[in-house]
PDB file of C-alpha atoms in Angstrom:
ATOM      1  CA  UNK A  26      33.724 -23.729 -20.046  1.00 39.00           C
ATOM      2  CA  UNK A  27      31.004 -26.288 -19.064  1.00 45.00           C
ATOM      3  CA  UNK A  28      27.599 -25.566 -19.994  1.00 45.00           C
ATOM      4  CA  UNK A  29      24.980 -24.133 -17.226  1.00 40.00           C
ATOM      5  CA  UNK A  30      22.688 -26.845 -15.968  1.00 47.00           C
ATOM      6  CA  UNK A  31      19.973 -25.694 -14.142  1.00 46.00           C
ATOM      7  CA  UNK A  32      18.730 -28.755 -12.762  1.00 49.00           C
ATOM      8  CA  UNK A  33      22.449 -29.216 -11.240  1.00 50.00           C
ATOM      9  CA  UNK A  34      22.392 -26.065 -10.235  1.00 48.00           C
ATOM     10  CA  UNK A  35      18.632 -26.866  -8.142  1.00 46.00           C
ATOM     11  CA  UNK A  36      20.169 -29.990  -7.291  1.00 55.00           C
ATOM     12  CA  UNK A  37      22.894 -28.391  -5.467  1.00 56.00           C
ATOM     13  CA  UNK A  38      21.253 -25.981  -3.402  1.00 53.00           C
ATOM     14  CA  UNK A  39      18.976 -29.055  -2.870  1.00 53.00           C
ATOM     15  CA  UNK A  40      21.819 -30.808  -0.831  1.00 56.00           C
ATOM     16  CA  UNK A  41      23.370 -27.560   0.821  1.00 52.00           C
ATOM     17  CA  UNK A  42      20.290 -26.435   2.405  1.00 52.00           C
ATOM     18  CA  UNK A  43      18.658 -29.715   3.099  1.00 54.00           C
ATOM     19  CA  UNK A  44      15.857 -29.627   1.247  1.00 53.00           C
ATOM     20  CA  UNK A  45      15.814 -33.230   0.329  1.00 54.00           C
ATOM     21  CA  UNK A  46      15.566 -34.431   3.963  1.00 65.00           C
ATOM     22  CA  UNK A  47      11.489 -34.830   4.047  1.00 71.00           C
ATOM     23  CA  UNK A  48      10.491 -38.531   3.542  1.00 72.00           C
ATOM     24  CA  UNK A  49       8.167 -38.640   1.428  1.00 76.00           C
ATOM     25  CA  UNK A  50       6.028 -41.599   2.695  1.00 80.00           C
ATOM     26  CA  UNK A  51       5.319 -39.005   5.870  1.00 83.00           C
ATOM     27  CA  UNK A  52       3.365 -37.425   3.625  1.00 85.00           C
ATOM     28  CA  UNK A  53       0.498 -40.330   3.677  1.00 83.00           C
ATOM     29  CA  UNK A  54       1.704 -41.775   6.452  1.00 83.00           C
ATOM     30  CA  UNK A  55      -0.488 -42.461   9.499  1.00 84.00           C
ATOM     31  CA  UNK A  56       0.825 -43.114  13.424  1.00 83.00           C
ATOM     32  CA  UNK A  57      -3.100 -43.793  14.659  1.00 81.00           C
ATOM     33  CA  UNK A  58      -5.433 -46.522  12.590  1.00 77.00           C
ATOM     34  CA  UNK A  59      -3.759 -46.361   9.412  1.00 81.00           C
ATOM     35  CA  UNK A  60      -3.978 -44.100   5.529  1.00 84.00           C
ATOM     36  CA  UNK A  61      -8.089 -45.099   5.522  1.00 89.00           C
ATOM     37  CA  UNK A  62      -8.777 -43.224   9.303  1.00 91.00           C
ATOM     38  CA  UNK A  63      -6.143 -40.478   8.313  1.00 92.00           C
ATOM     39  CA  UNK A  64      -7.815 -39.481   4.722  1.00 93.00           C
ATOM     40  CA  UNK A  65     -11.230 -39.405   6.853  1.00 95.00           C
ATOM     41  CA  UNK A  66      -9.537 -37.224   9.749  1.00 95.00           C
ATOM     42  CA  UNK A  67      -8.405 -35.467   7.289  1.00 95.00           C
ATOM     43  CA  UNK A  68     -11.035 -34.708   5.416  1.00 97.00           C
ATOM     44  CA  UNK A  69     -13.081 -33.965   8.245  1.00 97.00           C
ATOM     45  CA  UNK A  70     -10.507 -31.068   9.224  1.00 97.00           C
ATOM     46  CA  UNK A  71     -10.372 -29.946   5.932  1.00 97.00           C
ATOM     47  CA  UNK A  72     -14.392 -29.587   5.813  1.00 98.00           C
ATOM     48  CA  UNK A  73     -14.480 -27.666   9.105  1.00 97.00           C
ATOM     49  CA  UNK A  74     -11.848 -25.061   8.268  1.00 97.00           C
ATOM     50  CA  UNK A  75     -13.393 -24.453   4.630  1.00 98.00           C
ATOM     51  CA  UNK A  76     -17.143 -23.517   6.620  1.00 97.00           C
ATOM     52  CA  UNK A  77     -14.897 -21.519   9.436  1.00 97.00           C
ATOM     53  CA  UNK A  78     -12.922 -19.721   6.247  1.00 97.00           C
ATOM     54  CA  UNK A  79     -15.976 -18.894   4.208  1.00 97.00           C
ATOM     55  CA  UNK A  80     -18.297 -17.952   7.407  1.00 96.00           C
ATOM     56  CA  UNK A  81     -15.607 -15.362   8.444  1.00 95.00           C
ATOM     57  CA  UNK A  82     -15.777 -14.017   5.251  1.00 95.00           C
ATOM     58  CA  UNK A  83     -19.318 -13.747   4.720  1.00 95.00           C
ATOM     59  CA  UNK A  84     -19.664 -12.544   8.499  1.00 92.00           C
ATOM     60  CA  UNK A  85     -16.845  -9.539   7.770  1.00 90.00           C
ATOM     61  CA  UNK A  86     -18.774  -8.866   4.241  1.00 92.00           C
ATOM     62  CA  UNK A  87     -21.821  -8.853   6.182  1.00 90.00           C
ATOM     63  CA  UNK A  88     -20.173  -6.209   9.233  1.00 83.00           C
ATOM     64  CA  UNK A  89     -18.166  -4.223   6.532  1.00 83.00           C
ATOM     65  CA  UNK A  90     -15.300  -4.977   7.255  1.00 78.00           C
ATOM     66  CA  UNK A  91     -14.474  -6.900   4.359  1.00 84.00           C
ATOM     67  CA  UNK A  92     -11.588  -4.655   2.997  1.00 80.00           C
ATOM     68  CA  UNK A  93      -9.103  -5.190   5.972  1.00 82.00           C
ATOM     69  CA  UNK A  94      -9.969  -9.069   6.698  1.00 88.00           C
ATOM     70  CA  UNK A  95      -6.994 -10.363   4.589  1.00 89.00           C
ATOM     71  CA  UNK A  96      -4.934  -7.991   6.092  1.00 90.00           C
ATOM     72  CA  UNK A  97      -4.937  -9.728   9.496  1.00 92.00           C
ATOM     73  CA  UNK A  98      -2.199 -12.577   9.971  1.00 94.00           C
ATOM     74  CA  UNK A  99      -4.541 -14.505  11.720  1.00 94.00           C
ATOM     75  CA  UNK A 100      -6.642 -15.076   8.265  1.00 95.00           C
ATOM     76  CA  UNK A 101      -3.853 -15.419   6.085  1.00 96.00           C
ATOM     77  CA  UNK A 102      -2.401 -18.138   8.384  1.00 96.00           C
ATOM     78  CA  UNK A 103      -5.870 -19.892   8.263  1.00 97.00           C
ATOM     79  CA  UNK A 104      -6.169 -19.759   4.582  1.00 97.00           C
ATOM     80  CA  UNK A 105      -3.109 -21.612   4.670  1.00 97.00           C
ATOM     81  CA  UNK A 106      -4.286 -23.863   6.686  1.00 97.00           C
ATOM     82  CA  UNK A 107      -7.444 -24.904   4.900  1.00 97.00           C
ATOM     83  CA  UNK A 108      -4.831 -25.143   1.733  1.00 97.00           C
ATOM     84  CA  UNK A 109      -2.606 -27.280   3.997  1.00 97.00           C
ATOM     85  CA  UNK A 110      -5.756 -29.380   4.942  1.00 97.00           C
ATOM     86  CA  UNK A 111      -6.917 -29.515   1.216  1.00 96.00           C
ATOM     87  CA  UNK A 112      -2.958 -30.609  -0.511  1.00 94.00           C
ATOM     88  CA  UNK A 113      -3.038 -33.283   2.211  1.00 94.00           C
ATOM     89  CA  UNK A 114      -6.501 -34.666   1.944  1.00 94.00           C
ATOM     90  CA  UNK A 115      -5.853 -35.251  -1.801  1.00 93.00           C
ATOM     91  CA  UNK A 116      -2.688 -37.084  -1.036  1.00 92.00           C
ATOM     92  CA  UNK A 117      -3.979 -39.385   1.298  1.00 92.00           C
ATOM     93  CA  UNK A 118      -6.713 -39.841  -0.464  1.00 91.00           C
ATOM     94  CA  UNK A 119      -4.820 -40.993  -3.790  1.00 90.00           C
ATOM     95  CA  UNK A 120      -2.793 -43.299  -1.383  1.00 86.00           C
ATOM     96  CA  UNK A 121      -5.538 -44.966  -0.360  1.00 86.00           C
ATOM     97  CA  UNK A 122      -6.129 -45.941  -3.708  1.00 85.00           C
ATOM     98  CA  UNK A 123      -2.638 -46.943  -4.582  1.00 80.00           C
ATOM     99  CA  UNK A 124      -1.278 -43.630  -6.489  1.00 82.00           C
ATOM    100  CA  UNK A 125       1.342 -41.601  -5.199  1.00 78.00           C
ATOM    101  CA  UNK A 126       0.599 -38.227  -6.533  1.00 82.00           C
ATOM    102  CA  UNK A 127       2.937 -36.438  -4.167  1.00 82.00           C
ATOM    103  CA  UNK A 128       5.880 -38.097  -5.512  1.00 79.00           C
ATOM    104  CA  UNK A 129       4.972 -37.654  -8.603  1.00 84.00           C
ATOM    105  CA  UNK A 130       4.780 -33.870  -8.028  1.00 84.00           C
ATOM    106  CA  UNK A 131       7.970 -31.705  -9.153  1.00 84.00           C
ATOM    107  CA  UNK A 132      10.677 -31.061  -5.869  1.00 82.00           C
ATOM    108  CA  UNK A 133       9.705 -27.305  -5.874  1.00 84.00           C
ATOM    109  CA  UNK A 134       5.884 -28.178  -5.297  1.00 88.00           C
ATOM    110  CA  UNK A 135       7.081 -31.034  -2.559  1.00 88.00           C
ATOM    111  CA  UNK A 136       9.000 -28.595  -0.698  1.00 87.00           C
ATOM    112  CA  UNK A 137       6.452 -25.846  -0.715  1.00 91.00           C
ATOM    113  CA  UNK A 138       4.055 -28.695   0.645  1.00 92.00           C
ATOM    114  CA  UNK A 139       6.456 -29.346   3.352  1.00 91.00           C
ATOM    115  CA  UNK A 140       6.894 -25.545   4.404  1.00 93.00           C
ATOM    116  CA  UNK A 141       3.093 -25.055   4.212  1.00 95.00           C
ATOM    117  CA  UNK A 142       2.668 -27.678   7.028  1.00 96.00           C
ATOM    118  CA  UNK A 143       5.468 -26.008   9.044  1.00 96.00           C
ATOM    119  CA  UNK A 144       4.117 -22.688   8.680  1.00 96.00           C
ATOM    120  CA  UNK A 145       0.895 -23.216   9.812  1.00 97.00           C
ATOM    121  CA  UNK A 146       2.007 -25.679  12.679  1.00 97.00           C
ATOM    122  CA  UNK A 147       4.395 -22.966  14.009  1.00 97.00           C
ATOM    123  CA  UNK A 148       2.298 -19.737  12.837  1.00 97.00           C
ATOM    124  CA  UNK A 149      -1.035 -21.596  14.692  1.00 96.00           C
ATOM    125  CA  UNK A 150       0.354 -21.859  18.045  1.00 96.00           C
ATOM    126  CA  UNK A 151       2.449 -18.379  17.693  1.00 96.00           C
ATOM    127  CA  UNK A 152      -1.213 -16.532  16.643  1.00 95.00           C
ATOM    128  CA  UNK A 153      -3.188 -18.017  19.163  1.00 95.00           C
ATOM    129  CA  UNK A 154      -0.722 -17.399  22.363  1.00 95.00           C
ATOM    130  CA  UNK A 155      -0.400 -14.066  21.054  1.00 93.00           C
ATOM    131  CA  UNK A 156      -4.088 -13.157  20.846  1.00 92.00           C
ATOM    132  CA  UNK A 157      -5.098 -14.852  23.942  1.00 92.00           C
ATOM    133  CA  UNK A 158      -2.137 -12.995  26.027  1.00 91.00           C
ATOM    134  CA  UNK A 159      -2.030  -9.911  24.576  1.00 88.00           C
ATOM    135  CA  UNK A 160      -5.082  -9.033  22.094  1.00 86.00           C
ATOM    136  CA  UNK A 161      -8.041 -10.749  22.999  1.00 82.00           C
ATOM    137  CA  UNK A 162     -11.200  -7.985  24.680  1.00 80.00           C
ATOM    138  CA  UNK A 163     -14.064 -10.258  25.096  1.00 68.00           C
ATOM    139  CA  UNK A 164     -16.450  -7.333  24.810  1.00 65.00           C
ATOM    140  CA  UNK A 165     -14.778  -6.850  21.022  1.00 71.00           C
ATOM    141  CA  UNK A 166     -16.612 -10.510  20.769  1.00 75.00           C
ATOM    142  CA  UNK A 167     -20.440  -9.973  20.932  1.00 75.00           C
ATOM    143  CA  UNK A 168     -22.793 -13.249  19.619  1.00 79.00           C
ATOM    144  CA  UNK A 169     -22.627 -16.424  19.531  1.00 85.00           C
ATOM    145  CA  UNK A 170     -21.393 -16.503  15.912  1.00 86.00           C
ATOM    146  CA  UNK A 171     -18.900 -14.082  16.241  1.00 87.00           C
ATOM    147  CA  UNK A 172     -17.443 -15.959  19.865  1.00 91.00           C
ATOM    148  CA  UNK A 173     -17.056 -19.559  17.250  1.00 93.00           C
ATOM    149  CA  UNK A 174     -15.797 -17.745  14.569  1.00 93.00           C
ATOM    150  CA  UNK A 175     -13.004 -16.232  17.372  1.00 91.00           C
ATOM    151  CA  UNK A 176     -12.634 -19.442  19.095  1.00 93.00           C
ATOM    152  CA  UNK A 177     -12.429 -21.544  15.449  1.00 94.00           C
ATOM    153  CA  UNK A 178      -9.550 -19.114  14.180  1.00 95.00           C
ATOM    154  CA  UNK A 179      -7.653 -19.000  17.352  1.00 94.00           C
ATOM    155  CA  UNK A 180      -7.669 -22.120  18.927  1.00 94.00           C
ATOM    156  CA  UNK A 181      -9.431 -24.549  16.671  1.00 95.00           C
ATOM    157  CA  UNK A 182      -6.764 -23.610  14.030  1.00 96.00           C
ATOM    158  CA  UNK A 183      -3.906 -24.676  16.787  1.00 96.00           C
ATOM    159  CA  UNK A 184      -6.602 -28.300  17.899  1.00 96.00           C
ATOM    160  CA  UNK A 185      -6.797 -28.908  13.963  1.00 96.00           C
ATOM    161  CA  UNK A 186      -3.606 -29.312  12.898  1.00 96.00           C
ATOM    162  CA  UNK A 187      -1.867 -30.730  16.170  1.00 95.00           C
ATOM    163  CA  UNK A 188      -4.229 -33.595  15.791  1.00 95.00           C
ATOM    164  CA  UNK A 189      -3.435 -33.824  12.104  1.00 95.00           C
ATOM    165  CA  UNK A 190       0.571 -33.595  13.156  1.00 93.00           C
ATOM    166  CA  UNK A 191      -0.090 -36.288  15.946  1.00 92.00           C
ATOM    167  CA  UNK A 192      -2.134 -38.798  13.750  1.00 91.00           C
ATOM    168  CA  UNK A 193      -0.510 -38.271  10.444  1.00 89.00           C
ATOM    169  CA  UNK A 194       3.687 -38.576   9.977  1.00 86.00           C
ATOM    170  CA  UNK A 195       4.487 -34.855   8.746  1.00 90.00           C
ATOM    171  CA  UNK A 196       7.889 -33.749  10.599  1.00 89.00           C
ATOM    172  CA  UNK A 197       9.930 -30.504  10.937  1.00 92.00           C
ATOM    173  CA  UNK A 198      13.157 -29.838   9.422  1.00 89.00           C
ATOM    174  CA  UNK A 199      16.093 -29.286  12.082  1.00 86.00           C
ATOM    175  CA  UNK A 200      17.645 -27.395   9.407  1.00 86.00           C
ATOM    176  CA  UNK A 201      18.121 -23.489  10.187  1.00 88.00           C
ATOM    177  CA  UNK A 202      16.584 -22.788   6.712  1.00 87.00           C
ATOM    178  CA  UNK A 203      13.384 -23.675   7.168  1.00 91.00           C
ATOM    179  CA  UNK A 204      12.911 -21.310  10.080  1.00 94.00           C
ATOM    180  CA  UNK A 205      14.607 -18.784   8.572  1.00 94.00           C
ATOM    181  CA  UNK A 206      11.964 -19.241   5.262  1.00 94.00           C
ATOM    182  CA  UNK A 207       9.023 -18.905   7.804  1.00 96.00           C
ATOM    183  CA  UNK A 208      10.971 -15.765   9.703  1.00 96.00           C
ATOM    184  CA  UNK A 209      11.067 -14.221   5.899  1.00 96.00           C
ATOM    185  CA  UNK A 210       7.058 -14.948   5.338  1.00 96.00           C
ATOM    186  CA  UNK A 211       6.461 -13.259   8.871  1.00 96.00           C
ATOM    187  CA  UNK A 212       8.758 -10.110   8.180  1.00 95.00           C
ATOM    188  CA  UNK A 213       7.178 -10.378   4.562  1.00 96.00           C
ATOM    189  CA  UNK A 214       3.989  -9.500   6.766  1.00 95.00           C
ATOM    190  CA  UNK A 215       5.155  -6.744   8.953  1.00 94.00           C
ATOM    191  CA  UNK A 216       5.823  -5.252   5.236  1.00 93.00           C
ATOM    192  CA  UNK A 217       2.375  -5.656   4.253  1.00 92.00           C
ATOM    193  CA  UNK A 218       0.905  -4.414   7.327  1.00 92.00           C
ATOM    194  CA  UNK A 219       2.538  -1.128   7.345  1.00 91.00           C
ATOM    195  CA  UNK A 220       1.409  -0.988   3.695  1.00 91.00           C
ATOM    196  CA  UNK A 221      -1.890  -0.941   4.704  1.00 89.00           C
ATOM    197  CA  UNK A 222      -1.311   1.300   7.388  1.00 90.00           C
ATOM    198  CA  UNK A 223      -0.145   3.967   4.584  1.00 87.00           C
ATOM    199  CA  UNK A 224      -2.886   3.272   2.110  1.00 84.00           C
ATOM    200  CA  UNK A 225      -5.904   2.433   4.697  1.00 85.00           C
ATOM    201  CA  UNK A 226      -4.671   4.863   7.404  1.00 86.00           C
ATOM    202  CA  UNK A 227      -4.550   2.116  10.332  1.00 86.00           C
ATOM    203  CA  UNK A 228      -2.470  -0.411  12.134  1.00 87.00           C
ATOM    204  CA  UNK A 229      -3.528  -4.046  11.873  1.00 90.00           C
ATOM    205  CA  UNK A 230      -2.313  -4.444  15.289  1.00 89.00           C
ATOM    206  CA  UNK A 231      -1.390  -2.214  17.926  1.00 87.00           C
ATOM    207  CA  UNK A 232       1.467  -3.884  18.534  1.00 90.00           C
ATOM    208  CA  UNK A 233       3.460  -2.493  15.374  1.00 88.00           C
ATOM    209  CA  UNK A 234       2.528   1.339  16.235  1.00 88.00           C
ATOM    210  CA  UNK A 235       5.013   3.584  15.771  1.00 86.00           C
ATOM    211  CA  UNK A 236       3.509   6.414  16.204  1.00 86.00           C
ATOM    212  CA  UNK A 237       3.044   5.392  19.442  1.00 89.00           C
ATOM    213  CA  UNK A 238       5.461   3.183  20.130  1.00 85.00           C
ATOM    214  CA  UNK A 239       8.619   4.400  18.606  1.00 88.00           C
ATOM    215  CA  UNK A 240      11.580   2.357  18.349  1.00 89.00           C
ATOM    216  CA  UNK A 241       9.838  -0.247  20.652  1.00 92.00           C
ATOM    217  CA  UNK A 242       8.330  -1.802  17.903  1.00 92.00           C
ATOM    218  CA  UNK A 243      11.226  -2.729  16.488  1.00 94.00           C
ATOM    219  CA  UNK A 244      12.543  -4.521  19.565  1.00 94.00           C
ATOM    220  CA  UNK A 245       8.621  -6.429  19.672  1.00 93.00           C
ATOM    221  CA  UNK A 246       9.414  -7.137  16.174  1.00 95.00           C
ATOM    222  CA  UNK A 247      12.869  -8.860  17.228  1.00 95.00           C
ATOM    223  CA  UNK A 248      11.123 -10.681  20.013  1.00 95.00           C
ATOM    224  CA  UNK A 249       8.668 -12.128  18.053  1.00 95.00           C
ATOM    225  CA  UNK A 250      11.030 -13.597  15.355  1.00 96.00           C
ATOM    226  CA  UNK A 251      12.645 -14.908  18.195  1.00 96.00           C
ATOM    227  CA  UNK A 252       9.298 -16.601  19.997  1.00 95.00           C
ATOM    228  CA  UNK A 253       8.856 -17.895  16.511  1.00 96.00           C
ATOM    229  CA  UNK A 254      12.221 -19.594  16.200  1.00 96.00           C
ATOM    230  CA  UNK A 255      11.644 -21.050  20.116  1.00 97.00           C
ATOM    231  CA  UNK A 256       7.928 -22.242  19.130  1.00 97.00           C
ATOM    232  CA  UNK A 257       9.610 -24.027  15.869  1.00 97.00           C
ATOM    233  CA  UNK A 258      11.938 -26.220  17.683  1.00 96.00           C
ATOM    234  CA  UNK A 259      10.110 -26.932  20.729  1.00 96.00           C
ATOM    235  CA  UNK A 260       7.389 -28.101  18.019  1.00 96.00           C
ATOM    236  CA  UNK A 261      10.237 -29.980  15.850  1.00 94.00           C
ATOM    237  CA  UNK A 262      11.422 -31.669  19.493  1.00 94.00           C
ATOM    238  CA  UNK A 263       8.005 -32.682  20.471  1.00 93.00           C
ATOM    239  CA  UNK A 264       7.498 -34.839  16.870  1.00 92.00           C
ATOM    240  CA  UNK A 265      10.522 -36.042  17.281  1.00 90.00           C
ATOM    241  CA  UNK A 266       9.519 -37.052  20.333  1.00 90.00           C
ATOM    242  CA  UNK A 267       6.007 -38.908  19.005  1.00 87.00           C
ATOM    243  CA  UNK A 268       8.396 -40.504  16.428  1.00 84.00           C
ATOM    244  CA  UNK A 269       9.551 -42.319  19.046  1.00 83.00           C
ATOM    245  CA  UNK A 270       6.634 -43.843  20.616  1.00 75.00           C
ATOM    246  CA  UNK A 271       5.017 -46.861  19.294  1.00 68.00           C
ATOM    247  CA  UNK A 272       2.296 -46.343  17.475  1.00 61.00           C
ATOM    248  CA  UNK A 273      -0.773 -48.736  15.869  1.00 48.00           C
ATOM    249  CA  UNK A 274       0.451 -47.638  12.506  1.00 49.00           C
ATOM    250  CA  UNK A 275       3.056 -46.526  10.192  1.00 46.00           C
TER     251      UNK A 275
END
């Protein structure tokens, strides 16, 4: 019998799922001005969703209401995003100097880089329609901090890194197995949440209610997943579609 290789093994799944597929010079790549203008872009997003992240905190801690902040999609998407913001600044960054770090990185960590910009593309503009239609009381919203911290987390978070997908060269995978990884994360949540709601007593959002609810949830639940898969390849045809227009750059 042959011997087990595991990196055959990886290698495999690599191909069947089509997990190789990302181009790695996307990565660094720029459409607008070139790698120099991108790693400044970029590091100006990064720097404004770092102060947005650590206000929020500090204005929760402040408010006590510290203990259920992470248990909110809509901050857990954002860390992402300021993660997303971070991986990518340092990339650029070292390609502006001449090193490519991200290829030197191991295919796991490249792929998770990949599906952390497609999760917070697709989770950004999913959160944000969803608040605005459905959750958002402007009386819950009192100051001026509070209304920048609101507007920064649910509609800069959406301006951020559409202008980081339009000026740098990141892409979606058309493969079915990246949406179904970001369906996972967002079931993953619905898991969490109604872990809190047994060991904290509440409901993140009303939405997911049982109690008063019933079996509708379940059928919001299904509708969601559903938006989500929509929002991915509307999102994976308009890049496409930039990929096609000429740009100052590539």
């Amino acid at each position: 019998m042959d011997e087990y290789n595991e990196k055959d093994e990886f290698d495999r799944w690599h191909r069947a799922l089509r997990l190789h597929r990302l181009d790695t010079r996307r990565v660094t790549a720029a459409r607008i001005a070139g790698p120099g203008f991108l790693a400044l872009l970029r590091l100006v997003l990064f720097a404004y969703t770092l102060t947005v992240w650590i206000s929020a905190i500090v204005y929760d801690a402040q408010h006590g209401a510290m203990s259920g902040h992470f248990a909110y999609f809509t901050y857990l998407c954002y860390t992402g995003l300021v993660a997303y913001f971070a991986s990518a600044l340092v990339h650029t960054a070292s390609a502006c100097r001449g090193r490519a770090t991200f290829t030197r990185m191991p295919r796991v960590l490249r792929l998770l880089h990949w599906l952390l910009f497609e999760s917070v593309l697709v989770y950004a503009v999913v959160v944000s329609v969803l608040f605005w239609a459905v959750l958002y009381d402007a009386q819950a919203y009192a100051g001026g901090r509070h209304r920048w911290l609101n507007a920064s987390v649910h509609a800069g978070n959406v301006a951020g890194i559409m202008v980081d997908a339009a000026a740098g060269g990141m892409a979606l995978s058309g493969h079915w197995s990246h949406v179904l990884a970001l369906e996972a994360v967002a079931l993953a949540y619905v898991a969490l949440a109604y872990m809190n709601r047994a060991a904290n007593g509440w409901f993140v959002y009303g939405f997911l209610d049982y109690e008063r609810l019933g079996w509708r949830v379940l059928g919001i639940i299904v509708g969601l997943l559903a938006a989500l898969a929509v929002v991915y390849y509307a999102l994976y045809a308009l890049i496409r579609l930039l990929d096609r227009l000429p740009t100052i750059s590539r």
